[in-house]
């Protein structure tokens, strides 16, 4: 039974294979390969396409932190990773190379002048006291927030990064901008090919959310 459970987890987990995704880490240049990488299926890497990369985008979100990526192999922030990878794919199609920071240190070591766009999330923009990190103040016009569920933002940030630059996976908040996400055609085709039973699935992160709703 344990082997079956482990196999099921591995089949349903979103992981990042650095050899096959359209971005590179913002790590030590000696440890990050600069050669073009091979991308899977329809994912686009502007470094290997005919047009090349015209600009760069810096991405630093909680789900890009290496420990969170590792945790996603057994659950974790797989949904947020899916949205971020979809963004990176879209940027690649537009000729924009994504540089992904894996830690605060990697993020803070970047030269913000090198980037046309900066993508953060509701946590990584803030320094102490929930104030915008000092080195970002000269680059506020470049900043977008990936906010999975959307919302009203934060009072310390809204005057700097307006709510229409908060990008959501679903059109859930009228003031935010609906980004959506990309799913590989192979995944869709495999889902369509499955034999379906007349039932649905309700999925929550904690049983407490279902208390009092058993009849529903």
Short mmCIF file of C-alpha atoms in Angstrom, two decimals:
data_model
loop_
_atom_site.label_atom_id
_atom_site.label_comp_id
_atom_site.label_asym_id
_atom_site.label_seq_id
_atom_site.Cartn_x
_atom_site.Cartn_y
_atom_site.Cartn_z
CA UNK A 1 0.00 0.00 0.00
CA UNK A 2 2.85 2.37 0.83
CA UNK A 3 4.41 1.74 -2.59
CA UNK A 4 1.08 2.47 -4.31
CA UNK A 5 0.65 5.71 -2.35
CA UNK A 6 4.17 6.83 -3.21
CA UNK A 7 3.58 6.08 -6.90
CA UNK A 8 0.30 8.06 -6.86
CA UNK A 9 2.00 11.06 -5.23
CA UNK A 10 4.76 11.06 -7.81
CA UNK A 11 2.25 10.95 -10.67
CA UNK A 12 0.22 13.89 -9.36
CA UNK A 13 3.04 16.22 -8.33
CA UNK A 14 4.16 19.33 -10.16
CA UNK A 15 7.95 19.35 -10.25
CA UNK A 16 10.55 21.54 -11.87
CA UNK A 17 13.11 19.79 -14.02
CA UNK A 18 15.76 22.44 -14.59
CA UNK A 19 16.90 20.73 -17.77
CA UNK A 20 13.55 21.15 -19.50
CA UNK A 21 11.97 24.46 -18.49
CA UNK A 22 12.05 27.87 -20.16
CA UNK A 23 14.05 29.81 -17.61
CA UNK A 24 17.35 29.86 -15.78
CA UNK A 25 18.11 30.30 -12.11
CA UNK A 26 19.56 33.54 -10.80
CA UNK A 27 22.44 31.71 -9.19
CA UNK A 28 26.22 31.81 -9.31
CA UNK A 29 27.26 32.18 -12.99
CA UNK A 30 29.75 29.37 -12.48
CA UNK A 31 27.01 26.95 -11.49
CA UNK A 32 24.25 28.08 -13.85
CA UNK A 33 24.71 26.83 -17.43
CA UNK A 34 24.57 29.61 -20.00
CA UNK A 35 24.10 27.26 -22.96
CA UNK A 36 20.61 26.99 -24.50
CA UNK A 37 18.34 24.42 -22.85
CA UNK A 38 15.88 22.02 -24.45
CA UNK A 39 12.27 22.73 -23.58
CA UNK A 40 9.41 20.27 -23.41
CA UNK A 41 6.51 20.14 -25.84
CA UNK A 42 5.15 23.63 -26.64
CA UNK A 43 7.05 25.52 -23.97
CA UNK A 44 9.04 28.35 -25.50
CA UNK A 45 12.54 29.43 -24.56
CA UNK A 46 13.44 32.64 -26.41
CA UNK A 47 17.14 31.74 -26.13
CA UNK A 48 16.62 28.80 -28.47
CA UNK A 49 13.98 30.32 -30.76
CA UNK A 50 14.73 32.22 -33.95
CA UNK A 51 13.91 35.66 -32.56
CA UNK A 52 16.10 35.41 -29.47
CA UNK A 53 15.55 37.23 -26.19
CA UNK A 54 14.77 40.93 -26.41
CA UNK A 55 14.35 41.60 -22.69
CA UNK A 56 14.67 40.01 -19.26
CA UNK A 57 12.18 39.50 -16.45
CA UNK A 58 13.09 38.79 -12.84
CA UNK A 59 10.79 36.46 -10.90
CA UNK A 60 10.92 35.93 -7.15
CA UNK A 61 7.95 34.36 -5.40
CA UNK A 62 7.56 32.15 -2.36
CA UNK A 63 7.04 29.13 -4.61
CA UNK A 64 10.29 29.84 -6.47
CA UNK A 65 12.31 29.42 -3.26
CA UNK A 66 14.24 26.19 -3.61
CA UNK A 67 12.90 24.62 -0.39
CA UNK A 68 9.31 25.22 -1.59
CA UNK A 69 10.13 23.66 -4.96
CA UNK A 70 11.52 20.61 -3.15
CA UNK A 71 8.39 20.41 -0.98
CA UNK A 72 6.19 20.44 -4.09
CA UNK A 73 7.45 16.95 -4.89
CA UNK A 74 5.13 15.70 -2.13
CA UNK A 75 2.42 18.35 -2.33
CA UNK A 76 3.12 21.93 -1.36
CA UNK A 77 2.81 24.90 -3.68
CA UNK A 78 2.25 22.95 -6.89
CA UNK A 79 -0.65 25.18 -7.97
CA UNK A 80 1.38 28.36 -7.58
CA UNK A 81 4.29 26.73 -9.44
CA UNK A 82 1.94 25.87 -12.33
CA UNK A 83 0.88 29.53 -12.61
CA UNK A 84 4.45 30.79 -12.45
CA UNK A 85 5.66 28.35 -15.11
CA UNK A 86 2.76 29.36 -17.34
CA UNK A 87 3.84 32.99 -16.99
CA UNK A 88 7.40 32.05 -17.87
CA UNK A 89 6.14 30.24 -20.96
CA UNK A 90 4.17 33.29 -22.06
CA UNK A 91 7.16 35.55 -21.51
CA UNK A 92 9.30 33.21 -23.59
CA UNK A 93 6.81 33.47 -26.45
CA UNK A 94 7.15 37.25 -26.26
CA UNK A 95 10.95 37.11 -26.39
CA UNK A 96 11.49 37.74 -22.70
CA UNK A 97 13.95 35.60 -20.75
CA UNK A 98 12.87 34.70 -17.20
CA UNK A 99 15.48 34.83 -14.45
CA UNK A 100 14.15 33.00 -11.38
CA UNK A 101 15.57 33.80 -7.94
CA UNK A 102 15.67 30.83 -5.56
CA UNK A 103 16.36 32.74 -2.35
CA UNK A 104 16.32 36.22 -0.83
CA UNK A 105 20.07 36.42 -1.31
CA UNK A 106 19.82 35.62 -5.03
CA UNK A 107 17.01 38.14 -5.46
CA UNK A 108 18.82 40.93 -3.64
CA UNK A 109 22.06 40.30 -5.56
CA UNK A 110 20.45 41.12 -8.92
CA UNK A 111 20.91 44.43 -10.69
CA UNK A 112 17.35 45.68 -11.12
CA UNK A 113 18.43 47.86 -14.04
CA UNK A 114 18.92 44.67 -16.07
CA UNK A 115 15.23 43.81 -16.06
CA UNK A 116 12.27 45.16 -18.01
CA UNK A 117 9.76 43.41 -15.72
CA UNK A 118 9.82 42.24 -12.10
CA UNK A 119 7.31 39.67 -10.83
CA UNK A 120 6.86 39.26 -7.07
CA UNK A 121 4.04 37.97 -4.86
CA UNK A 122 2.12 39.22 -1.80
CA UNK A 123 5.10 38.36 0.44
CA UNK A 124 8.35 38.81 -1.48
CA UNK A 125 7.90 42.54 -2.19
CA UNK A 126 8.02 43.48 1.49
CA UNK A 127 10.84 44.26 3.84
CA UNK A 128 10.59 44.90 7.56
CA UNK A 129 7.37 46.52 8.68
CA UNK A 130 5.65 45.54 5.43
CA UNK A 131 7.38 48.33 3.54
CA UNK A 132 8.61 48.00 -0.03
CA UNK A 133 12.20 46.76 -0.09
CA UNK A 134 14.47 49.76 -0.50
CA UNK A 135 16.29 48.57 -3.64
CA UNK A 136 12.93 48.25 -5.45
CA UNK A 137 11.81 51.85 -4.93
CA UNK A 138 13.39 53.08 -8.16
CA UNK A 139 11.76 50.27 -10.15
CA UNK A 140 8.12 50.32 -9.06
CA UNK A 141 6.80 50.78 -12.61
CA UNK A 142 8.25 47.37 -13.52
CA UNK A 143 6.64 45.46 -10.65
CA UNK A 144 3.74 43.04 -11.01
CA UNK A 145 2.40 40.76 -8.28
CA UNK A 146 1.43 37.15 -8.82
CA UNK A 147 -1.50 36.76 -6.44
CA UNK A 148 -3.06 33.30 -6.80
CA UNK A 149 -6.39 34.15 -5.14
CA UNK A 150 -6.39 37.91 -5.77
CA UNK A 151 -7.60 40.49 -3.31
CA UNK A 152 -7.33 44.07 -2.09
CA UNK A 153 -3.56 44.05 -1.79
CA UNK A 154 -1.78 45.81 1.06
CA UNK A 155 -2.17 49.43 2.11
CA UNK A 156 1.60 49.96 2.02
CA UNK A 157 1.81 48.69 -1.55
CA UNK A 158 -1.38 49.70 -3.36
CA UNK A 159 -0.23 53.25 -3.99
CA UNK A 160 2.95 51.91 -5.56
CA UNK A 161 1.76 48.79 -7.39
CA UNK A 162 -1.94 49.33 -8.21
CA UNK A 163 -4.40 46.46 -8.01
CA UNK A 164 -4.62 46.11 -11.79
CA UNK A 165 -0.99 44.96 -11.70
CA UNK A 166 -1.92 42.12 -9.34
CA UNK A 167 -2.15 39.07 -11.62
CA UNK A 168 -4.52 36.24 -10.69
CA UNK A 169 -4.90 32.65 -11.85
CA UNK A 170 -8.67 33.02 -11.88
CA UNK A 171 -10.96 36.05 -12.51
CA UNK A 172 -11.97 36.27 -8.85
CA UNK A 173 -11.39 39.94 -7.99
CA UNK A 174 -12.70 42.75 -10.20
CA UNK A 175 -9.81 45.09 -9.39
CA UNK A 176 -7.10 42.57 -10.30
CA UNK A 177 -5.95 41.48 -13.73
CA UNK A 178 -6.87 37.95 -14.83
CA UNK A 179 -3.73 36.16 -16.01
CA UNK A 180 -4.90 32.56 -16.34
CA UNK A 181 -2.43 29.75 -16.91
CA UNK A 182 -1.09 27.37 -19.50
CA UNK A 183 -1.51 23.58 -19.51
CA UNK A 184 0.39 21.39 -21.92
CA UNK A 185 -1.82 19.85 -24.63
CA UNK A 186 -0.48 16.42 -23.70
CA UNK A 187 -1.96 16.77 -20.20
CA UNK A 188 -5.34 17.77 -21.63
CA UNK A 189 -5.34 14.94 -24.17
CA UNK A 190 -4.53 12.40 -21.46
CA UNK A 191 -7.36 13.72 -19.28
CA UNK A 192 -9.85 13.51 -22.15
CA UNK A 193 -8.80 9.93 -22.85
CA UNK A 194 -9.58 8.78 -19.31
CA UNK A 195 -12.71 6.74 -18.63
CA UNK A 196 -14.84 9.02 -16.50
CA UNK A 197 -17.30 8.07 -13.78
CA UNK A 198 -20.34 10.17 -12.93
CA UNK A 199 -18.79 11.82 -9.91
CA UNK A 200 -16.89 14.93 -8.92
CA UNK A 201 -14.06 15.74 -6.55
CA UNK A 202 -14.05 18.34 -3.80
CA UNK A 203 -10.48 19.15 -2.83
CA UNK A 204 -9.50 21.21 0.20
CA UNK A 205 -6.26 21.79 2.03
CA UNK A 206 -7.68 21.02 5.47
CA UNK A 207 -10.75 19.03 6.69
CA UNK A 208 -11.83 22.00 8.83
CA UNK A 209 -13.02 23.80 5.68
CA UNK A 210 -15.69 21.13 5.17
CA UNK A 211 -17.16 21.20 8.68
CA UNK A 212 -20.84 22.00 8.55
CA UNK A 213 -20.95 21.48 4.79
CA UNK A 214 -21.20 17.68 4.68
CA UNK A 215 -24.63 17.77 3.01
CA UNK A 216 -23.31 20.00 0.23
#
